[in-house]
Amino acid sequence: MQSFVCELSVGRVVFGAGALAHLPREAERLGANRALVLSTPGHADLARSIVEMLGSRAAGTFCGAAMHVPVATAREALRTARTLSADCLIAIGGGSTTGLAKAVALESDAPIVAIPTTYAGSEMTPIYGLTEGGEKRTARDPRVLPRTVIYDPELTTTLPVGLSVTSGLNAIAHAAEGLYARDANPFTALLAEEGLRAIAGALPAIHRAPRDGAARSQALYGAWLCGIVLGNAGMALHHKLCHLLGGTFNLPHSETHAAVLPHAIAYNAPVVPEALERMVRALGRPDPAAALYDLARDHEAPYSLQALGFAEGDIDRAAELAVAHPYWNPRPIELEAIRALLRNAWEGKRPG
Ligand code: NAD
């Protein structure tokens, strides 16, 4: 076995159908007396019901969370937190809401209770992002790692099927890249393989029956594991491309992950045999890249960049940008090969 260093940073997790009911206990545990509840506009009713649930421990809501945490939104939320003297941030929603809570925590030091409603995994990471002038910057800071995470699968039954599948593939991407990360270790590899198996197994069942409680539990369990991998292992080519396509070309987050992932895995597959072996085991298929493509295509997720509105004429520029500031990747990032990868993803070609 190779040498490794393993130092996991993870928060407290309360998991289970109906787990939201434990929020008052968890808020009290953190000493919250003036909690600010954050959400997207679409979850404003849910945010208000949480304020009611918390009673005197709640100070108010901020329901303006938006994709990729625009700096102006973060400032507005911070102003609200300061005006209300918030001593705890409760983020209910997907990665956009968790991301907003992280931006506020960074400036206020208030602890975060995250209640995820998608499979994005941000609640398990000390990574935060802020977007200004069309550019997204990301960084790590231990202060933004949620102190407590309440995973309640019942909250995910309303997640539309399409978004459930793309969000699940977003989580799978964390696990898949975590398997060949430069700083992967045997523990993150176990989590990644199990997380991948759990989500990939749950998505077809969710597609058949979106309110299937067992499948929703399994998917959220997998999202938790994949999120830990994202927070504790460095990401590579796939995340770089998605970051670029989202940040510079404004493509939607989880859908882009779904369309790019099979091609990024196909690109790296020849040089990461051990990671591939784990993916084969987790997916129960001999070719993980093709299996992930089929998972998207057969369950109504977008599987081409063209379908997401990415212009063919932008392939060259995207390839040049990806090569100009590459992340570490197990296979060298070469212009022609990346151009070919992006073209395949644009066309929605099945790998293999
Ligand atoms: P999101 O949070 O933007 O949610 C997408 C939409 O779905 C929103 O309109 C939201 O209100 C709605 N929604 C969420 N849960 C729902 C539910 N259960 N039922 C019905 N509607 C629901 O999407 P996301 O994919 O979760 O997060 C994407 C963002 O998170 C991106 O900005 C991404 O960069 C960031 N992210 C960050 C990290 C990190 O570690 N920092 C990790 C993953 C993602």
Tab-separated table of C-alpha atoms and ligand atoms in Angstrom:
chain	number	residue	atom	x	y	z
A	1	MET	CA	0.000	0.000	0.000
A	2	GLN	CA	1.177	3.519	-0.795
A	3	SER	CA	1.940	5.990	1.998
A	4	PHE	CA	-0.799	8.486	2.776
A	5	VAL	CA	-1.914	11.311	5.052
A	6	CYS	CA	-5.545	11.347	6.189
A	7	GLU	CA	-7.117	14.165	8.163
A	8	LEU	CA	-10.851	14.343	7.636
A	9	SER	CA	-12.782	17.486	8.404
A	10	VAL	CA	-16.466	16.643	8.826
A	11	GLY	CA	-19.293	18.075	10.888
A	12	ARG	CA	-22.003	16.409	12.969
A	13	VAL	CA	-24.640	14.585	10.923
A	14	VAL	CA	-28.233	13.855	11.868
A	15	PHE	CA	-29.729	11.575	9.217
A	16	GLY	CA	-33.162	10.074	8.681
A	17	ALA	CA	-36.708	10.523	7.379
A	18	GLY	CA	-38.282	13.262	9.511
A	19	ALA	CA	-34.867	14.380	10.869
A	20	LEU	CA	-35.851	18.029	10.319
A	21	ALA	CA	-37.840	17.723	13.553
A	22	HIS	CA	-34.510	17.616	15.425
A	23	LEU	CA	-33.575	21.122	14.281
A	24	PRO	CA	-34.615	22.900	17.532
A	25	ARG	CA	-32.458	20.476	19.533
A	26	GLU	CA	-29.516	20.968	17.139
A	27	ALA	CA	-29.855	24.771	17.208
A	28	GLU	CA	-29.897	24.708	21.010
A	29	ARG	CA	-26.804	22.497	21.002
A	30	LEU	CA	-24.961	25.254	19.103
A	31	GLY	CA	-26.218	27.889	21.526
A	32	ALA	CA	-28.367	29.604	18.878
A	33	ASN	CA	-30.650	32.299	20.228
A	34	ARG	CA	-31.011	34.377	17.062
A	35	ALA	CA	-30.844	32.056	14.079
A	36	LEU	CA	-31.123	33.418	10.542
A	37	VAL	CA	-32.782	31.002	8.111
A	38	LEU	CA	-31.471	31.183	4.531
A	39	SER	CA	-33.126	29.807	1.370
A	40	THR	CA	-33.770	30.480	-2.310
A	41	PRO	CA	-36.956	32.405	-3.172
A	42	GLY	CA	-38.569	29.072	-4.136
A	43	HIS	CA	-38.099	27.742	-0.605
A	44	ALA	CA	-39.359	30.871	1.210
A	45	ASP	CA	-42.391	29.027	2.653
A	46	LEU	CA	-40.148	26.281	3.977
A	47	ALA	CA	-37.836	28.911	5.516
A	48	ARG	CA	-40.809	30.537	7.271
A	49	SER	CA	-41.997	27.177	8.604
A	50	ILE	CA	-38.530	26.673	10.060
A	51	VAL	CA	-38.711	30.034	11.803
A	52	GLU	CA	-41.994	28.889	13.357
A	53	MET	CA	-40.445	25.585	14.379
A	54	LEU	CA	-37.527	27.394	16.093
A	55	GLY	CA	-39.794	29.845	17.933
A	56	SER	CA	-37.798	32.237	20.100
A	57	ARG	CA	-34.482	30.868	18.789
A	58	ALA	CA	-35.157	32.344	15.300
A	59	ALA	CA	-34.371	35.933	14.305
A	60	GLY	CA	-35.682	35.967	10.721
A	61	THR	CA	-35.213	34.804	7.128
A	62	PHE	CA	-33.193	35.747	4.070
A	63	CYS	CA	-34.699	34.048	1.021
A	64	GLY	CA	-32.587	35.525	-1.792
A	65	ALA	CA	-30.016	32.739	-2.357
A	66	ALA	CA	-29.003	32.448	-6.032
A	67	MET	CA	-26.747	30.168	-8.095
A	68	HIS	CA	-22.971	30.659	-7.613
A	69	VAL	CA	-23.354	33.194	-4.746
A	70	PRO	CA	-23.245	36.634	-6.393
A	71	VAL	CA	-21.176	39.009	-4.225
A	72	ALA	CA	-24.089	41.484	-4.051
A	73	THR	CA	-26.368	38.765	-2.630
A	74	ALA	CA	-23.745	37.747	-0.081
A	75	ARG	CA	-23.392	41.371	1.058
A	76	GLU	CA	-27.143	41.742	1.396
A	77	ALA	CA	-27.405	38.537	3.430
A	78	LEU	CA	-24.518	39.649	5.661
A	79	ARG	CA	-26.273	42.999	6.257
A	80	THR	CA	-29.423	41.116	7.261
A	81	ALA	CA	-27.411	38.855	9.579
A	82	ARG	CA	-25.790	41.869	11.244
A	83	THR	CA	-29.022	43.843	11.534
A	84	LEU	CA	-30.675	40.869	13.222
A	85	SER	CA	-27.571	40.071	15.341
A	86	ALA	CA	-27.736	36.529	13.994
A	87	ASP	CA	-25.714	33.995	16.004
A	88	CYS	CA	-26.399	30.948	13.794
A	89	LEU	CA	-27.086	30.422	10.085
A	90	ILE	CA	-29.574	27.781	9.033
A	91	ALA	CA	-29.302	26.974	5.326
A	92	ILE	CA	-32.169	24.965	3.880
A	93	GLY	CA	-31.784	24.127	0.182
A	94	GLY	CA	-29.189	23.057	-2.356
A	95	GLY	CA	-25.620	24.145	-2.940
A	96	SER	CA	-26.643	27.730	-3.711
A	97	THR	CA	-28.174	28.226	-0.277
A	98	THR	CA	-25.377	26.432	1.570
A	99	GLY	CA	-22.930	28.563	-0.446
A	100	LEU	CA	-24.648	31.760	0.679
A	101	ALA	CA	-24.501	30.666	4.327
A	102	LYS	CA	-20.780	29.994	3.874
A	103	ALA	CA	-20.201	33.498	2.494
A	104	VAL	CA	-21.970	35.010	5.526
A	105	ALA	CA	-20.153	32.697	7.979
A	106	LEU	CA	-16.836	33.809	6.557
A	107	GLU	CA	-17.514	37.390	7.660
A	108	SER	CA	-19.537	36.754	10.799
A	109	ASP	CA	-18.094	33.550	12.307
A	110	ALA	CA	-21.647	32.303	12.964
A	111	PRO	CA	-21.943	28.488	12.882
A	112	ILE	CA	-23.926	26.918	10.044
A	113	VAL	CA	-26.607	24.279	10.305
A	114	ALA	CA	-27.111	22.939	6.780
A	115	ILE	CA	-30.277	21.128	5.719
A	116	PRO	CA	-29.533	19.938	2.160
A	117	THR	CA	-32.364	19.348	-0.294
A	118	THR	CA	-30.208	18.300	-3.278
A	119	TYR	CA	-27.217	15.955	-3.688
A	120	ALA	CA	-24.610	18.684	-4.424
A	121	GLY	CA	-22.577	17.962	-1.259
A	122	SER	CA	-21.489	21.517	-0.382
A	123	GLU	CA	-22.595	20.934	3.225
A	124	MET	CA	-19.648	18.546	3.713
A	125	THR	CA	-16.928	20.865	2.435
A	126	PRO	CA	-14.910	23.833	3.693
A	127	ILE	CA	-14.996	25.187	0.113
A	128	TYR	CA	-16.805	28.434	-0.643
A	129	GLY	CA	-17.340	30.353	-3.874
A	130	LEU	CA	-18.254	33.930	-4.765
A	131	THR	CA	-19.118	35.327	-8.181
A	132	GLU	CA	-18.488	38.860	-9.360
A	133	GLY	CA	-18.322	40.289	-12.882
A	134	GLY	CA	-18.960	36.844	-14.396
A	135	GLU	CA	-16.006	35.289	-12.583
A	136	LYS	CA	-16.327	32.712	-9.818
A	137	ARG	CA	-13.573	32.454	-7.232
A	138	THR	CA	-13.407	29.495	-4.869
A	139	ALA	CA	-11.312	28.973	-1.757
A	140	ARG	CA	-11.167	26.876	1.401
A	141	ASP	CA	-11.677	28.030	4.956
A	142	PRO	CA	-12.488	25.792	7.923
A	143	ARG	CA	-14.898	28.438	9.292
A	144	VAL	CA	-17.391	27.761	6.479
A	145	LEU	CA	-17.708	24.017	7.089
A	146	PRO	CA	-21.232	23.497	8.488
A	147	ARG	CA	-21.074	22.443	12.148
A	148	THR	CA	-24.234	20.346	11.913
A	149	VAL	CA	-25.937	18.817	8.880
A	150	ILE	CA	-29.481	17.520	9.004
A	151	TYR	CA	-30.151	15.080	6.177
A	152	ASP	CA	-33.885	14.493	5.870
A	153	PRO	CA	-34.738	12.483	2.730
A	154	GLU	CA	-38.372	13.634	2.976
A	155	LEU	CA	-37.211	17.115	1.939
A	156	THR	CA	-35.825	15.723	-1.311
A	157	THR	CA	-39.047	14.108	-2.544
A	158	THR	CA	-40.054	17.432	-4.161
A	159	LEU	CA	-36.795	17.678	-6.113
A	160	PRO	CA	-37.886	17.311	-9.763
A	161	VAL	CA	-36.766	14.042	-11.386
A	162	GLY	CA	-34.486	15.784	-13.906
A	163	LEU	CA	-32.726	17.771	-11.182
A	164	SER	CA	-32.533	14.671	-8.967
A	165	VAL	CA	-30.663	12.803	-11.700
A	166	THR	CA	-28.295	15.654	-12.611
A	167	SER	CA	-27.668	16.472	-8.947
A	168	GLY	CA	-26.976	12.776	-8.324
A	169	LEU	CA	-24.468	12.798	-11.191
A	170	ASN	CA	-22.890	15.906	-9.652
A	171	ALA	CA	-22.348	13.866	-6.468
A	172	ILE	CA	-21.043	10.904	-8.471
A	173	ALA	CA	-18.514	13.265	-10.077
A	174	HIS	CA	-17.082	14.096	-6.618
A	175	ALA	CA	-16.647	10.394	-5.862
A	176	ALA	CA	-15.247	9.486	-9.283
A	177	GLU	CA	-12.637	12.249	-9.241
A	178	GLY	CA	-11.934	11.595	-5.566
A	179	LEU	CA	-10.904	8.058	-6.523
A	180	TYR	CA	-7.999	9.325	-8.607
A	181	ALA	CA	-7.209	12.472	-6.618
A	182	ARG	CA	-3.558	13.159	-5.916
A	183	ASP	CA	-4.288	13.245	-2.172
A	184	ALA	CA	-6.764	10.335	-2.107
A	185	ASN	CA	-6.270	7.825	0.681
A	186	PRO	CA	-7.771	4.410	1.477
A	187	PHE	CA	-10.499	5.991	3.606
A	188	THR	CA	-11.686	8.509	0.999
A	189	ALA	CA	-11.554	5.672	-1.562
A	190	LEU	CA	-13.926	3.575	0.564
A	191	LEU	CA	-16.304	6.500	0.950
A	192	ALA	CA	-16.154	7.271	-2.769
A	193	GLU	CA	-16.860	3.708	-3.865
A	194	GLU	CA	-19.755	3.319	-1.438
A	195	GLY	CA	-21.159	6.776	-2.265
A	196	LEU	CA	-20.989	6.060	-5.982
A	197	ARG	CA	-22.709	2.687	-5.531
A	198	ALA	CA	-25.460	4.186	-3.366
A	199	ILE	CA	-26.369	7.068	-5.685
A	200	ALA	CA	-25.992	5.209	-8.983
A	201	GLY	CA	-28.266	2.490	-7.575
A	202	ALA	CA	-30.872	4.957	-6.308
A	203	LEU	CA	-31.285	7.165	-9.399
A	204	PRO	CA	-33.198	4.661	-11.587
A	205	ALA	CA	-35.601	4.008	-8.683
A	206	ILE	CA	-36.119	7.770	-8.167
A	207	HIS	CA	-36.725	8.133	-11.886
A	208	ARG	CA	-39.445	5.463	-11.692
A	209	ALA	CA	-40.992	6.775	-8.470
A	210	PRO	CA	-39.754	10.216	-7.306
A	211	ARG	CA	-41.383	9.823	-3.880
A	212	ASP	CA	-39.834	6.412	-3.173
A	213	GLY	CA	-38.623	6.925	0.417
A	214	ALA	CA	-36.046	4.145	0.369
A	215	ALA	CA	-34.458	5.389	-2.871
A	216	ARG	CA	-34.435	8.987	-1.618
A	217	SER	CA	-32.710	7.849	1.596
A	218	GLN	CA	-30.141	5.858	-0.329
A	219	ALA	CA	-29.388	8.784	-2.655
A	220	LEU	CA	-28.982	11.250	0.214
A	221	TYR	CA	-26.771	8.795	2.077
A	222	GLY	CA	-24.620	8.560	-1.061
A	223	ALA	CA	-24.580	12.360	-1.397
A	224	TRP	CA	-23.248	12.620	2.145
A	225	LEU	CA	-20.360	10.240	1.380
A	226	CYS	CA	-19.583	11.884	-1.974
A	227	GLY	CA	-19.652	15.293	-0.257
A	228	ILE	CA	-17.055	14.130	2.285
A	229	VAL	CA	-14.856	13.017	-0.613
A	230	LEU	CA	-15.229	16.426	-2.294
A	231	GLY	CA	-14.242	18.156	0.940
A	232	ASN	CA	-11.245	15.933	1.622
A	233	ALA	CA	-9.676	15.090	-1.750
A	234	GLY	CA	-8.569	17.402	-4.544
A	235	MET	CA	-10.635	17.456	-7.718
A	236	ALA	CA	-9.246	17.243	-11.247
A	237	LEU	CA	-10.102	17.734	-14.932
A	238	HIS	CA	-13.837	17.139	-14.679
A	239	HIS	CA	-14.399	19.752	-11.966
A	240	LYS	CA	-12.082	22.163	-13.778
A	241	LEU	CA	-14.110	21.888	-16.984
A	242	CYS	CA	-17.443	22.250	-15.163
A	243	HIS	CA	-16.160	25.239	-13.213
A	244	LEU	CA	-15.058	26.843	-16.469
A	245	LEU	CA	-18.272	26.025	-18.363
A	246	GLY	CA	-20.404	27.313	-15.469
A	247	GLY	CA	-18.333	30.375	-14.603
A	248	THR	CA	-17.289	31.643	-18.038
A	249	PHE	CA	-19.999	30.220	-20.309
A	250	ASN	CA	-22.837	30.393	-17.797
A	251	LEU	CA	-23.968	26.787	-18.193
A	252	PRO	CA	-26.194	25.319	-15.443
A	253	HIS	CA	-24.294	23.559	-12.641
A	254	SER	CA	-25.576	20.011	-12.185
A	255	GLU	CA	-26.629	19.575	-15.837
A	256	THR	CA	-23.092	20.426	-16.946
A	257	HIS	CA	-21.684	17.821	-14.570
A	258	ALA	CA	-24.043	15.236	-16.082
A	259	ALA	CA	-22.970	16.013	-19.659
A	260	VAL	CA	-19.205	16.256	-19.052
A	261	LEU	CA	-18.598	13.443	-16.542
A	262	PRO	CA	-18.571	10.430	-18.939
A	263	HIS	CA	-16.027	12.206	-21.155
A	264	ALA	CA	-13.759	13.274	-18.297
A	265	ILE	CA	-13.773	9.704	-16.955
A	266	ALA	CA	-13.029	8.341	-20.443
A	267	TYR	CA	-10.122	10.812	-20.722
A	268	ASN	CA	-8.519	9.689	-17.452
A	269	ALA	CA	-9.489	6.001	-17.562
A	270	PRO	CA	-6.323	4.737	-19.303
A	271	VAL	CA	-4.041	6.053	-16.539
A	272	VAL	CA	-6.052	5.287	-13.355
A	273	PRO	CA	-6.558	1.491	-13.275
A	274	GLU	CA	-7.195	1.222	-9.510
A	275	ALA	CA	-9.787	3.991	-9.487
A	276	LEU	CA	-11.407	2.408	-12.508
A	277	GLU	CA	-11.612	-0.948	-10.775
A	278	ARG	CA	-13.544	0.640	-7.900
A	279	MET	CA	-15.884	2.417	-10.347
A	280	VAL	CA	-16.501	-0.870	-12.166
A	281	ARG	CA	-17.380	-2.525	-8.844
A	282	ALA	CA	-19.612	0.349	-7.721
A	283	LEU	CA	-21.475	0.654	-11.025
A	284	GLY	CA	-21.564	-3.067	-11.827
A	285	ARG	CA	-20.546	-2.308	-15.409
A	286	PRO	CA	-17.233	-2.971	-17.224
A	287	ASP	CA	-16.965	0.539	-18.739
A	288	PRO	CA	-17.685	3.281	-16.149
A	289	ALA	CA	-17.606	6.132	-18.708
A	290	ALA	CA	-20.271	4.460	-20.864
A	291	ALA	CA	-22.244	3.451	-17.743
A	292	LEU	CA	-22.387	7.085	-16.548
A	293	TYR	CA	-23.409	8.219	-20.024
A	294	ASP	CA	-26.238	5.654	-20.056
A	295	LEU	CA	-27.277	6.672	-16.544
A	296	ALA	CA	-27.801	10.249	-17.772
A	297	ARG	CA	-29.304	9.394	-21.161
A	298	ASP	CA	-31.720	6.759	-19.880
A	299	HIS	CA	-33.022	8.933	-17.052
A	300	GLU	CA	-33.832	12.187	-18.839
A	301	ALA	CA	-30.663	14.058	-17.879
A	302	PRO	CA	-28.949	16.185	-20.538
A	303	TYR	CA	-26.021	14.289	-22.039
A	304	SER	CA	-24.713	16.871	-24.509
A	305	LEU	CA	-23.363	20.384	-24.024
A	306	GLN	CA	-25.238	21.334	-27.173
A	307	ALA	CA	-28.526	20.624	-25.369
A	308	LEU	CA	-27.425	23.029	-22.609
A	309	GLY	CA	-26.974	25.875	-25.094
A	310	PHE	CA	-23.175	25.711	-25.346
A	311	ALA	CA	-22.167	27.102	-28.757
A	312	GLU	CA	-20.033	24.911	-31.042
A	313	GLY	CA	-17.924	27.991	-31.778
A	314	ASP	CA	-16.932	28.215	-28.099
A	315	ILE	CA	-15.280	24.768	-28.011
A	316	ASP	CA	-11.873	26.128	-29.035
A	317	ARG	CA	-11.899	28.961	-26.484
A	318	ALA	CA	-13.035	26.650	-23.684
A	319	ALA	CA	-10.259	24.177	-24.535
A	320	GLU	CA	-7.652	26.963	-24.525
A	321	LEU	CA	-8.875	28.271	-21.162
A	322	ALA	CA	-8.853	24.765	-19.667
A	323	VAL	CA	-5.258	24.266	-20.758
A	324	ALA	CA	-4.147	27.754	-19.710
A	325	HIS	CA	-4.858	27.263	-15.964
A	326	PRO	CA	-5.205	23.509	-15.447
A	327	TYR	CA	-5.948	21.713	-12.160
A	328	TRP	CA	-3.700	18.791	-11.329
A	329	ASN	CA	-4.906	15.773	-13.344
A	330	PRO	CA	-3.645	12.184	-13.525
A	331	ARG	CA	-3.334	12.433	-17.323
A	332	PRO	CA	-1.620	15.511	-18.767
A	333	ILE	CA	-4.065	18.145	-19.949
A	334	GLU	CA	-3.277	18.624	-23.653
A	335	LEU	CA	-4.993	21.074	-25.951
A	336	GLU	CA	-5.896	18.722	-28.795
A	337	ALA	CA	-7.150	16.000	-26.459
A	338	ILE	CA	-9.237	18.479	-24.435
A	339	ARG	CA	-10.665	19.946	-27.630
A	340	ALA	CA	-11.694	16.418	-28.674
A	341	LEU	CA	-13.184	15.752	-25.222
A	342	LEU	CA	-15.253	18.951	-25.395
A	343	ARG	CA	-16.384	18.165	-28.931
A	344	ASN	CA	-17.550	14.705	-27.858
A	345	ALA	CA	-19.373	16.229	-24.903
A	346	TRP	CA	-20.887	18.896	-27.153
A	347	GLU	CA	-22.154	16.268	-29.585
A	348	GLY	CA	-23.318	13.990	-26.763
A	349	LYS	CA	-21.329	11.083	-28.166
A	350	ARG	CA	-21.339	7.848	-26.138
A	351	PRO	CA	-17.789	7.109	-24.902
A	352	GLY	CA	-16.153	3.793	-25.677
B	1	NAD	P1	-29.269	24.900	-6.276
B	1	NAD	O1	-29.006	25.007	-4.834
B	1	NAD	O2	-28.978	26.095	-7.121
B	1	NAD	O3	-30.801	24.483	-6.486
B	1	NAD	C1	-31.331	24.436	-7.803
B	1	NAD	C2	-32.828	24.792	-7.750
B	1	NAD	O4	-33.541	23.716	-7.156
B	1	NAD	C3	-33.144	26.014	-6.908
B	1	NAD	O5	-34.120	26.780	-7.557
B	1	NAD	C4	-33.686	25.437	-5.615
B	1	NAD	O6	-34.586	26.285	-4.946
B	1	NAD	C5	-34.378	24.175	-6.133
B	1	NAD	N1	-34.452	23.106	-5.142
B	1	NAD	C6	-33.463	22.676	-4.330
B	1	NAD	N2	-33.893	21.640	-3.597
B	1	NAD	C7	-35.175	21.390	-3.957
B	1	NAD	C8	-36.163	20.435	-3.552
B	1	NAD	N3	-35.898	19.502	-2.650
B	1	NAD	N4	-37.366	20.480	-4.137
B	1	NAD	C9	-37.640	21.406	-5.084
B	1	NAD	N5	-36.760	22.328	-5.515
B	1	NAD	C10	-35.542	22.324	-4.957
B	1	NAD	O7	-28.535	23.652	-6.959
B	1	NAD	P2	-27.363	22.694	-6.475
B	1	NAD	O8	-27.019	21.904	-7.652
B	1	NAD	O9	-27.726	22.019	-5.222
B	1	NAD	O10	-26.171	23.676	-6.103
B	1	NAD	C11	-25.401	24.294	-7.109
B	1	NAD	C12	-24.468	25.335	-6.501
B	1	NAD	O11	-23.745	24.771	-5.418
B	1	NAD	C13	-23.419	25.813	-7.508
B	1	NAD	O12	-23.226	27.194	-7.333
B	1	NAD	C14	-22.175	25.049	-7.111
B	1	NAD	O13	-20.995	25.680	-7.501
B	1	NAD	C15	-22.342	24.959	-5.620
B	1	NAD	N6	-21.639	23.816	-5.011
B	1	NAD	C16	-20.660	24.087	-4.119
B	1	NAD	C17	-19.972	23.056	-3.508
B	1	NAD	C18	-18.913	23.365	-2.478
B	1	NAD	O14	-18.317	22.475	-1.909
B	1	NAD	N7	-18.656	24.631	-2.204
B	1	NAD	C19	-20.286	21.731	-3.805
B	1	NAD	C20	-21.298	21.470	-4.728
B	1	NAD	C21	-21.970	22.529	-5.328
